Amino acid sequence: MDNISDATKGFVDLRRHMWMEGVEVDLRRLLWQIAVTGKYISAKIDESNRKLAGLKNIYGEDQLALDKSSDEILLNQLKFSGFVREYASEEQATIVPVGTGAEKYFVTADPLDGSSLVDTNLAIGTIIGIHDEPVLEGGRENMVAAMYITYGPLITMVYSAGKGTHEFVLNREGEYVLSEENIELKEKGSIYSIGGLRKDWTAEHTAYIEFLEKEGYKLRYSGGFVPDINQIMIKKGGVFTYPALKTAERGKLRLIFELQPMAFLMEQAGGMATDGNRDILSIKPESLDQRNPIYIGSRYEIEKAKEFLNT
Ligand code: AHG
Ligand code: MN
Ligand code: MN
């Protein structure tokens, strides 16, 4: 562990931070390896964006291929990590065994969330969950860590290994530097993000949103789950929801790949996540690609969502 060089540079990098937090040694190596893939994925996004900007029609299909290449990058990294037994990804139909069967950790990934936004130059992201039991076991007690990476004007990474939620920024030297330790959400925020068409909302959800609007909440929705969640994290409050719809009663977002990792990070920052009735982390998945409605953010807004949805 090379801590002296970090100390002389006057900042705390990711490895040093995890070591100071006492994160289990294999887990911290694994988290570091995953964070590194963020650099490779961002290089792919950059390459694809440049092509799209200049040669849109010829290279339009690259935008879709980015989901796949991000998945390949992650899978290759994890295959040789030595700490991962199984890899479950939004881009894979089944769980991929990657280890010898003796490894401690099971990884979930949405390798590139918001890929349809790539050509708009809005922020997109990667979402990771780490479990110490097979991912279909689900649940709070089997989740040991989560992380997301935001590819925006800066590349930032937020992780939790169950000891608070922390933000890092990738600096020009390619190091993840601690920018905010122990993010703590306020009781109540002032922004709301809503997915789904208004005409498809249920009466209970509509009443909840009207309540937020009367209270003066500002609408902030980019259409990218990672930057929309990151906004609530960094602004220390607010609510993101992708509700049950009349046309899709389980909503849109995926429990294992998207919702549970974000719920873990939000709870560790003092926030909450529910499907309206149950905590997102208490839901046991029935299938790999299960979808659930979600209300996630600071406590006041989530408690209110529960009240409105259960009347
Ligand atoms: P993905 O790109 O991994 O399929 O996920 C897209 C998701 C998520 O980023 C966002 O919150 C949601 O789709 C937006 O959906 P709408 O376009 O229906 O608002
Ligand atoms: Mn996604
Ligand atoms: Mn995706």
Tab-separated table of C-alpha atoms and ligand atoms in Angstrom:
chain	number	residue	atom	x	y	z
A	1	MET	CA	0.000	0.000	0.000
A	2	ASP	CA	1.627	3.202	-1.180
A	3	ASN	CA	0.191	5.806	1.146
A	4	ILE	CA	3.201	8.028	1.489
A	5	SER	CA	3.031	9.327	-2.072
A	6	ASP	CA	-0.666	10.166	-1.655
A	7	ALA	CA	0.027	12.011	1.556
A	8	THR	CA	2.746	14.088	-0.054
A	9	LYS	CA	0.354	15.030	-2.851
A	10	GLY	CA	-2.033	16.395	-0.237
A	11	PHE	CA	-5.113	14.437	-1.235
A	12	VAL	CA	-6.759	11.160	-0.381
A	13	ASP	CA	-7.087	8.735	-3.251
A	14	LEU	CA	-9.550	5.869	-3.457
A	15	ARG	CA	-7.207	3.124	-2.273
A	16	ARG	CA	-6.038	5.145	0.681
A	17	HIS	CA	-9.591	6.037	1.585
A	18	MET	CA	-10.774	2.424	1.563
A	19	TRP	CA	-7.773	1.415	3.629
A	20	MET	CA	-8.490	4.187	6.166
A	21	GLU	CA	-12.150	3.103	6.298
A	22	GLY	CA	-11.086	-0.458	7.072
A	23	VAL	CA	-12.818	-1.965	4.020
A	24	GLU	CA	-12.077	-5.682	3.766
A	25	VAL	CA	-8.935	-6.214	1.698
A	26	ASP	CA	-10.401	-8.199	-1.222
A	27	LEU	CA	-13.424	-5.930	-1.385
A	28	ARG	CA	-11.254	-2.872	-1.587
A	29	ARG	CA	-9.160	-4.390	-4.366
A	30	LEU	CA	-12.325	-5.285	-6.231
A	31	LEU	CA	-13.842	-1.819	-5.839
A	32	TRP	CA	-10.615	-0.287	-7.068
A	33	GLN	CA	-10.533	-2.553	-10.117
A	34	ILE	CA	-14.111	-1.636	-10.976
A	35	ALA	CA	-13.430	2.073	-10.544
A	36	VAL	CA	-10.544	1.699	-12.999
A	37	THR	CA	-12.896	0.292	-15.657
A	38	GLY	CA	-14.668	3.670	-15.487
A	39	LYS	CA	-11.635	5.129	-17.248
A	40	TYR	CA	-11.819	2.575	-20.061
A	41	ILE	CA	-15.585	2.981	-20.440
A	42	SER	CA	-15.240	6.752	-20.562
A	43	ALA	CA	-12.572	6.419	-23.265
A	44	LYS	CA	-15.068	4.367	-25.317
A	45	ILE	CA	-17.788	6.977	-24.798
A	46	ASP	CA	-15.410	9.706	-25.864
A	47	GLU	CA	-14.414	7.808	-29.009
A	48	SER	CA	-18.033	7.141	-29.899
A	49	ASN	CA	-19.117	10.743	-29.241
A	50	ARG	CA	-16.428	12.098	-31.529
A	51	LYS	CA	-17.592	9.826	-34.310
A	52	LEU	CA	-21.227	10.748	-33.686
A	53	ALA	CA	-20.462	14.440	-33.748
A	54	GLY	CA	-18.684	14.241	-37.098
A	55	LEU	CA	-20.179	11.272	-38.908
A	56	LYS	CA	-23.573	10.759	-37.393
A	57	ASN	CA	-25.172	8.639	-40.100
A	58	ILE	CA	-22.276	6.337	-40.695
A	59	TYR	CA	-21.532	5.673	-37.072
A	60	GLY	CA	-25.010	6.000	-35.533
A	61	GLU	CA	-24.985	2.371	-34.501
A	62	ASP	CA	-21.943	2.875	-32.279
A	63	GLN	CA	-24.219	4.437	-29.730
A	64	LEU	CA	-25.930	1.110	-29.130
A	65	ALA	CA	-22.714	-0.849	-29.269
A	66	LEU	CA	-21.459	1.180	-26.315
A	67	ASP	CA	-23.679	-0.779	-23.909
A	68	LYS	CA	-22.058	-3.955	-25.147
A	69	SER	CA	-18.482	-2.710	-25.153
A	70	SER	CA	-18.868	-1.358	-21.612
A	71	ASP	CA	-20.156	-4.768	-20.570
A	72	GLU	CA	-17.174	-6.469	-22.203
A	73	ILE	CA	-14.746	-4.132	-20.455
A	74	LEU	CA	-16.268	-4.927	-17.069
A	75	LEU	CA	-16.492	-8.648	-17.683
A	76	ASN	CA	-12.856	-8.828	-18.795
A	77	GLN	CA	-11.709	-6.903	-15.774
A	78	LEU	CA	-13.706	-9.069	-13.373
A	79	LYS	CA	-12.718	-12.357	-14.998
A	80	PHE	CA	-9.164	-11.880	-13.881
A	81	SER	CA	-9.817	-10.061	-10.631
A	82	GLY	CA	-9.619	-13.175	-8.495
A	83	PHE	CA	-12.392	-11.923	-6.205
A	84	VAL	CA	-15.533	-12.476	-8.263
A	85	ARG	CA	-17.533	-15.695	-8.564
A	86	GLU	CA	-20.416	-14.491	-10.713
A	87	TYR	CA	-21.193	-11.516	-12.908
A	88	ALA	CA	-24.809	-10.484	-13.498
A	89	SER	CA	-25.283	-7.727	-16.046
A	90	GLU	CA	-28.198	-5.926	-17.667
A	91	GLU	CA	-26.474	-6.797	-20.954
A	92	GLN	CA	-26.348	-10.565	-20.292
A	93	ALA	CA	-29.360	-12.880	-20.425
A	94	THR	CA	-28.028	-15.119	-17.668
A	95	ILE	CA	-25.568	-14.902	-14.796
A	96	VAL	CA	-21.999	-15.404	-16.001
A	97	PRO	CA	-19.718	-17.549	-13.804
A	98	VAL	CA	-16.313	-15.876	-13.865
A	99	GLY	CA	-14.260	-17.465	-11.128
A	100	THR	CA	-13.297	-20.900	-9.893
A	101	GLY	CA	-16.314	-21.064	-7.599
A	102	ALA	CA	-14.339	-20.236	-4.467
A	103	GLU	CA	-14.412	-16.430	-4.757
A	104	LYS	CA	-16.221	-14.318	-2.207
A	105	TYR	CA	-18.103	-11.784	-4.313
A	106	PHE	CA	-20.986	-11.592	-6.773
A	107	VAL	CA	-21.145	-8.477	-8.937
A	108	THR	CA	-24.099	-6.827	-10.669
A	109	ALA	CA	-23.773	-4.187	-13.361
A	110	ASP	CA	-25.685	-1.784	-15.503
A	111	PRO	CA	-22.529	-1.193	-17.554
A	112	LEU	CA	-23.879	1.885	-19.310
A	113	ASP	CA	-27.028	3.475	-18.010
A	114	GLY	CA	-28.667	6.125	-20.162
A	115	SER	CA	-26.966	4.983	-23.361
A	116	SER	CA	-29.692	6.602	-25.476
A	117	LEU	CA	-28.431	9.970	-24.180
A	118	VAL	CA	-24.937	9.532	-25.605
A	119	ASP	CA	-25.562	11.606	-28.740
A	120	THR	CA	-27.050	14.464	-26.703
A	121	ASN	CA	-23.813	14.912	-24.724
A	122	LEU	CA	-25.710	14.652	-21.431
A	123	ALA	CA	-24.175	12.716	-18.543
A	124	ILE	CA	-24.485	8.923	-18.392
A	125	GLY	CA	-23.188	6.340	-15.949
A	126	THR	CA	-22.249	2.874	-14.725
A	127	ILE	CA	-24.014	1.223	-11.769
A	128	ILE	CA	-22.439	-1.607	-9.732
A	129	GLY	CA	-23.648	-3.756	-6.863
A	130	ILE	CA	-21.497	-6.198	-4.862
A	131	HIS	CA	-23.047	-9.063	-2.903
A	132	ASP	CA	-21.553	-11.790	-0.735
A	133	GLU	CA	-24.296	-14.273	-1.669
A	134	PRO	CA	-25.658	-15.145	-5.128
A	135	VAL	CA	-27.445	-12.045	-6.457
A	136	LEU	CA	-30.865	-13.707	-6.652
A	137	GLU	CA	-30.747	-14.057	-2.863
A	138	GLY	CA	-31.122	-10.261	-2.946
A	139	GLY	CA	-31.678	-8.161	0.117
A	140	ARG	CA	-29.892	-5.715	2.331
A	141	GLU	CA	-28.004	-8.329	4.334
A	142	ASN	CA	-26.283	-9.760	1.242
A	143	MET	CA	-25.188	-6.456	-0.228
A	144	VAL	CA	-21.725	-5.390	0.830
A	145	ALA	CA	-21.001	-2.481	-1.488
A	146	ALA	CA	-22.268	-0.370	-4.353
A	147	MET	CA	-20.831	2.203	-6.706
A	148	TYR	CA	-21.808	4.441	-9.553
A	149	ILE	CA	-19.648	6.358	-11.965
A	150	THR	CA	-20.936	9.500	-13.681
A	151	TYR	CA	-19.487	10.397	-17.081
A	152	GLY	CA	-20.157	14.126	-17.275
A	153	PRO	CA	-17.996	17.234	-17.630
A	154	LEU	CA	-15.977	15.458	-14.940
A	155	ILE	CA	-15.866	11.765	-14.187
A	156	THR	CA	-17.007	11.250	-10.639
A	157	MET	CA	-17.456	8.063	-8.644
A	158	VAL	CA	-19.590	7.450	-5.577
A	159	TYR	CA	-19.125	4.298	-3.522
A	160	SER	CA	-20.174	2.767	-0.260
A	161	ALA	CA	-18.846	-0.349	1.401
A	162	GLY	CA	-21.365	-0.019	4.214
A	163	LYS	CA	-19.432	2.729	6.014
A	164	GLY	CA	-21.018	5.856	4.578
A	165	THR	CA	-21.244	7.111	1.001
A	166	HIS	CA	-18.295	8.947	-0.474
A	167	GLU	CA	-17.629	10.897	-3.672
A	168	PHE	CA	-14.411	10.947	-5.697
A	169	VAL	CA	-13.352	12.897	-8.770
A	170	LEU	CA	-11.046	11.494	-11.413
A	171	ASN	CA	-8.173	13.974	-11.714
A	172	ARG	CA	-6.007	14.667	-14.760
A	173	GLU	CA	-3.440	12.141	-13.587
A	174	GLY	CA	-6.116	9.445	-13.664
A	175	GLU	CA	-6.476	9.115	-9.891
A	176	TYR	CA	-9.765	9.064	-8.012
A	177	VAL	CA	-9.438	11.839	-5.458
A	178	LEU	CA	-11.763	12.128	-2.459
A	179	SER	CA	-14.067	15.127	-2.923
A	180	GLU	CA	-16.746	14.450	-0.331
A	181	GLU	CA	-16.598	12.040	2.562
A	182	ASN	CA	-19.722	10.767	4.348
A	183	ILE	CA	-22.340	12.454	2.194
A	184	GLU	CA	-25.274	13.238	4.442
A	185	LEU	CA	-28.691	13.989	3.014
A	186	LYS	CA	-30.845	16.594	4.693
A	187	GLU	CA	-34.240	15.536	6.035
A	188	LYS	CA	-35.902	17.270	3.083
A	189	GLY	CA	-34.766	18.542	-0.301
A	190	SER	CA	-36.214	20.834	-2.969
A	191	ILE	CA	-35.986	18.951	-6.292
A	192	TYR	CA	-37.973	16.137	-7.902
A	193	SER	CA	-37.303	13.893	-10.910
A	194	ILE	CA	-40.128	11.855	-12.420
A	195	GLY	CA	-40.061	9.253	-15.160
A	196	GLY	CA	-43.076	7.943	-17.062
A	197	LEU	CA	-45.814	9.768	-18.935
A	198	ARG	CA	-48.298	11.761	-16.837
A	199	LYS	CA	-51.238	10.217	-18.697
A	200	ASP	CA	-50.131	6.784	-17.435
A	201	TRP	CA	-49.760	7.721	-13.747
A	202	THR	CA	-52.009	6.232	-11.093
A	203	ALA	CA	-54.295	8.509	-9.048
A	204	GLU	CA	-52.132	8.007	-5.903
A	205	HIS	CA	-48.926	8.915	-7.709
A	206	THR	CA	-50.563	11.957	-9.321
A	207	ALA	CA	-51.730	13.166	-5.899
A	208	TYR	CA	-48.154	12.765	-4.544
A	209	ILE	CA	-46.609	14.746	-7.401
A	210	GLU	CA	-49.236	17.482	-7.052
A	211	PHE	CA	-48.362	17.654	-3.354
A	212	LEU	CA	-44.664	18.144	-4.197
A	213	GLU	CA	-45.528	20.789	-6.779
A	214	LYS	CA	-47.656	22.705	-4.254
A	215	GLU	CA	-44.751	22.569	-1.820
A	216	GLY	CA	-42.593	24.284	-4.442
A	217	TYR	CA	-40.302	21.442	-5.568
A	218	LYS	CA	-38.368	22.144	-8.771
A	219	LEU	CA	-38.436	19.642	-11.610
A	220	ARG	CA	-34.995	18.245	-12.458
A	221	TYR	CA	-35.021	15.278	-14.832
A	222	SER	CA	-32.243	14.491	-17.285
A	223	GLY	CA	-33.459	11.023	-18.297
A	224	GLY	CA	-30.248	9.451	-17.007
A	225	PHE	CA	-30.753	7.554	-13.745
A	226	VAL	CA	-27.136	8.032	-12.617
A	227	PRO	CA	-26.923	11.825	-13.018
A	228	ASP	CA	-30.478	12.216	-11.690
A	229	ILE	CA	-29.571	10.277	-8.538
A	230	ASN	CA	-26.214	12.007	-8.309
A	231	GLN	CA	-27.975	15.365	-8.321
A	232	ILE	CA	-30.006	14.381	-5.255
A	233	MET	CA	-26.859	13.011	-3.582
A	234	ILE	CA	-24.790	16.138	-4.199
A	235	LYS	CA	-27.606	18.608	-3.476
A	236	LYS	CA	-28.313	16.577	-0.293
A	237	GLY	CA	-31.967	15.881	-0.886
A	238	GLY	CA	-34.988	15.600	-3.132
A	239	VAL	CA	-36.748	12.661	-4.744
A	240	PHE	CA	-36.370	10.561	-7.875
A	241	THR	CA	-39.271	8.362	-8.904
A	242	TYR	CA	-40.007	5.990	-11.717
A	243	PRO	CA	-43.492	4.942	-10.662
A	244	ALA	CA	-45.834	2.090	-11.414
A	245	LEU	CA	-47.706	3.087	-14.576
A	246	LYS	CA	-51.138	2.086	-15.814
A	247	THR	CA	-49.297	0.694	-18.838
A	248	ALA	CA	-46.417	-0.873	-16.847
A	249	GLU	CA	-47.391	-1.679	-13.306
A	250	ARG	CA	-43.841	-2.622	-12.342
A	251	GLY	CA	-42.421	0.629	-13.688
A	252	LYS	CA	-39.295	0.580	-15.860
A	253	LEU	CA	-36.145	0.347	-13.815
A	254	ARG	CA	-34.502	-2.934	-12.866
A	255	LEU	CA	-34.318	-4.011	-9.240
A	256	ILE	CA	-31.009	-5.870	-9.277
A	257	PHE	CA	-28.981	-3.752	-11.671
A	258	GLU	CA	-30.304	-0.261	-11.009
A	259	LEU	CA	-32.487	0.074	-7.924
A	260	GLN	CA	-30.797	-1.939	-5.182
A	261	PRO	CA	-27.295	-0.485	-5.702
A	262	MET	CA	-28.731	3.070	-5.664
A	263	ALA	CA	-30.862	2.243	-2.606
A	264	PHE	CA	-27.741	0.988	-0.798
A	265	LEU	CA	-25.848	4.216	-1.575
A	266	MET	CA	-28.827	6.400	-0.639
A	267	GLU	CA	-29.441	4.607	2.699
A	268	GLN	CA	-25.767	4.912	3.529
A	269	ALA	CA	-26.124	8.673	2.947
A	270	GLY	CA	-29.108	8.859	5.313
A	271	GLY	CA	-31.789	8.661	2.612
A	272	MET	CA	-34.392	6.040	1.781
A	273	ALA	CA	-35.763	4.030	-1.146
A	274	THR	CA	-39.165	2.358	-1.421
A	275	ASP	CA	-41.416	0.869	-4.081
A	276	GLY	CA	-44.307	2.536	-2.289
A	277	ASN	CA	-44.774	-0.259	0.248
A	278	ARG	CA	-41.491	-1.978	0.812
A	279	ASP	CA	-37.921	-0.776	1.167
A	280	ILE	CA	-36.166	-1.432	-2.130
A	281	LEU	CA	-33.410	-3.323	-0.277
A	282	SER	CA	-35.901	-5.632	1.411
A	283	ILE	CA	-37.336	-6.915	-1.886
A	284	LYS	CA	-36.230	-10.409	-2.794
A	285	PRO	CA	-35.882	-10.638	-6.582
A	286	GLU	CA	-37.883	-13.298	-8.392
A	287	SER	CA	-35.913	-12.962	-11.603
A	288	LEU	CA	-32.769	-11.338	-12.875
A	289	ASP	CA	-34.529	-8.677	-14.932
A	290	GLN	CA	-37.275	-7.867	-12.438
A	291	ARG	CA	-38.575	-4.310	-12.518
A	292	ASN	CA	-40.034	-2.351	-9.606
A	293	PRO	CA	-41.424	1.133	-9.069
A	294	ILE	CA	-39.124	3.383	-7.060
A	295	TYR	CA	-39.236	6.470	-4.866
A	296	ILE	CA	-35.728	7.327	-3.682
A	297	GLY	CA	-34.169	10.321	-1.964
A	298	SER	CA	-34.346	12.187	1.304
A	299	ARG	CA	-36.493	10.959	4.181
A	300	TYR	CA	-39.307	13.502	4.151
A	301	GLU	CA	-40.173	12.913	0.476
A	302	ILE	CA	-39.995	9.133	0.744
A	303	GLU	CA	-42.126	8.974	3.897
A	304	LYS	CA	-44.657	11.189	2.091
A	305	ALA	CA	-44.593	8.904	-0.955
A	306	LYS	CA	-45.403	5.952	1.312
A	307	GLU	CA	-48.340	7.881	2.819
A	308	PHE	CA	-49.764	8.840	-0.577
A	309	LEU	CA	-49.354	5.392	-2.093
A	310	ASN	CA	-51.000	3.633	0.814
A	311	THR	CA	-54.172	5.660	1.094
B	1	AHG	P1	-30.703	2.062	-19.758
B	1	AHG	O1	-30.043	3.079	-20.644
B	1	AHG	O2	-29.706	1.298	-18.929
B	1	AHG	O3	-31.671	1.188	-20.491
B	1	AHG	O4	-31.612	2.862	-18.667
B	1	AHG	C1	-32.330	4.023	-19.022
B	1	AHG	C2	-33.197	4.440	-17.871
B	1	AHG	C3	-32.625	5.417	-16.860
B	1	AHG	O5	-31.380	5.937	-17.162
B	1	AHG	C4	-33.618	6.536	-16.788
B	1	AHG	O6	-33.891	6.881	-15.462
B	1	AHG	C5	-34.809	6.009	-17.513
B	1	AHG	O7	-34.386	4.991	-18.341
B	1	AHG	C6	-35.479	7.072	-18.334
B	1	AHG	O8	-36.637	6.574	-18.870
B	1	AHG	P2	-37.684	7.517	-19.671
B	1	AHG	O9	-37.023	7.829	-20.978
B	1	AHG	O10	-38.909	6.663	-19.798
B	1	AHG	O11	-37.924	8.750	-18.847
B	2	MN	MN	-30.124	1.436	-16.964
B	3	MN	MN	-27.822	0.010	-19.514
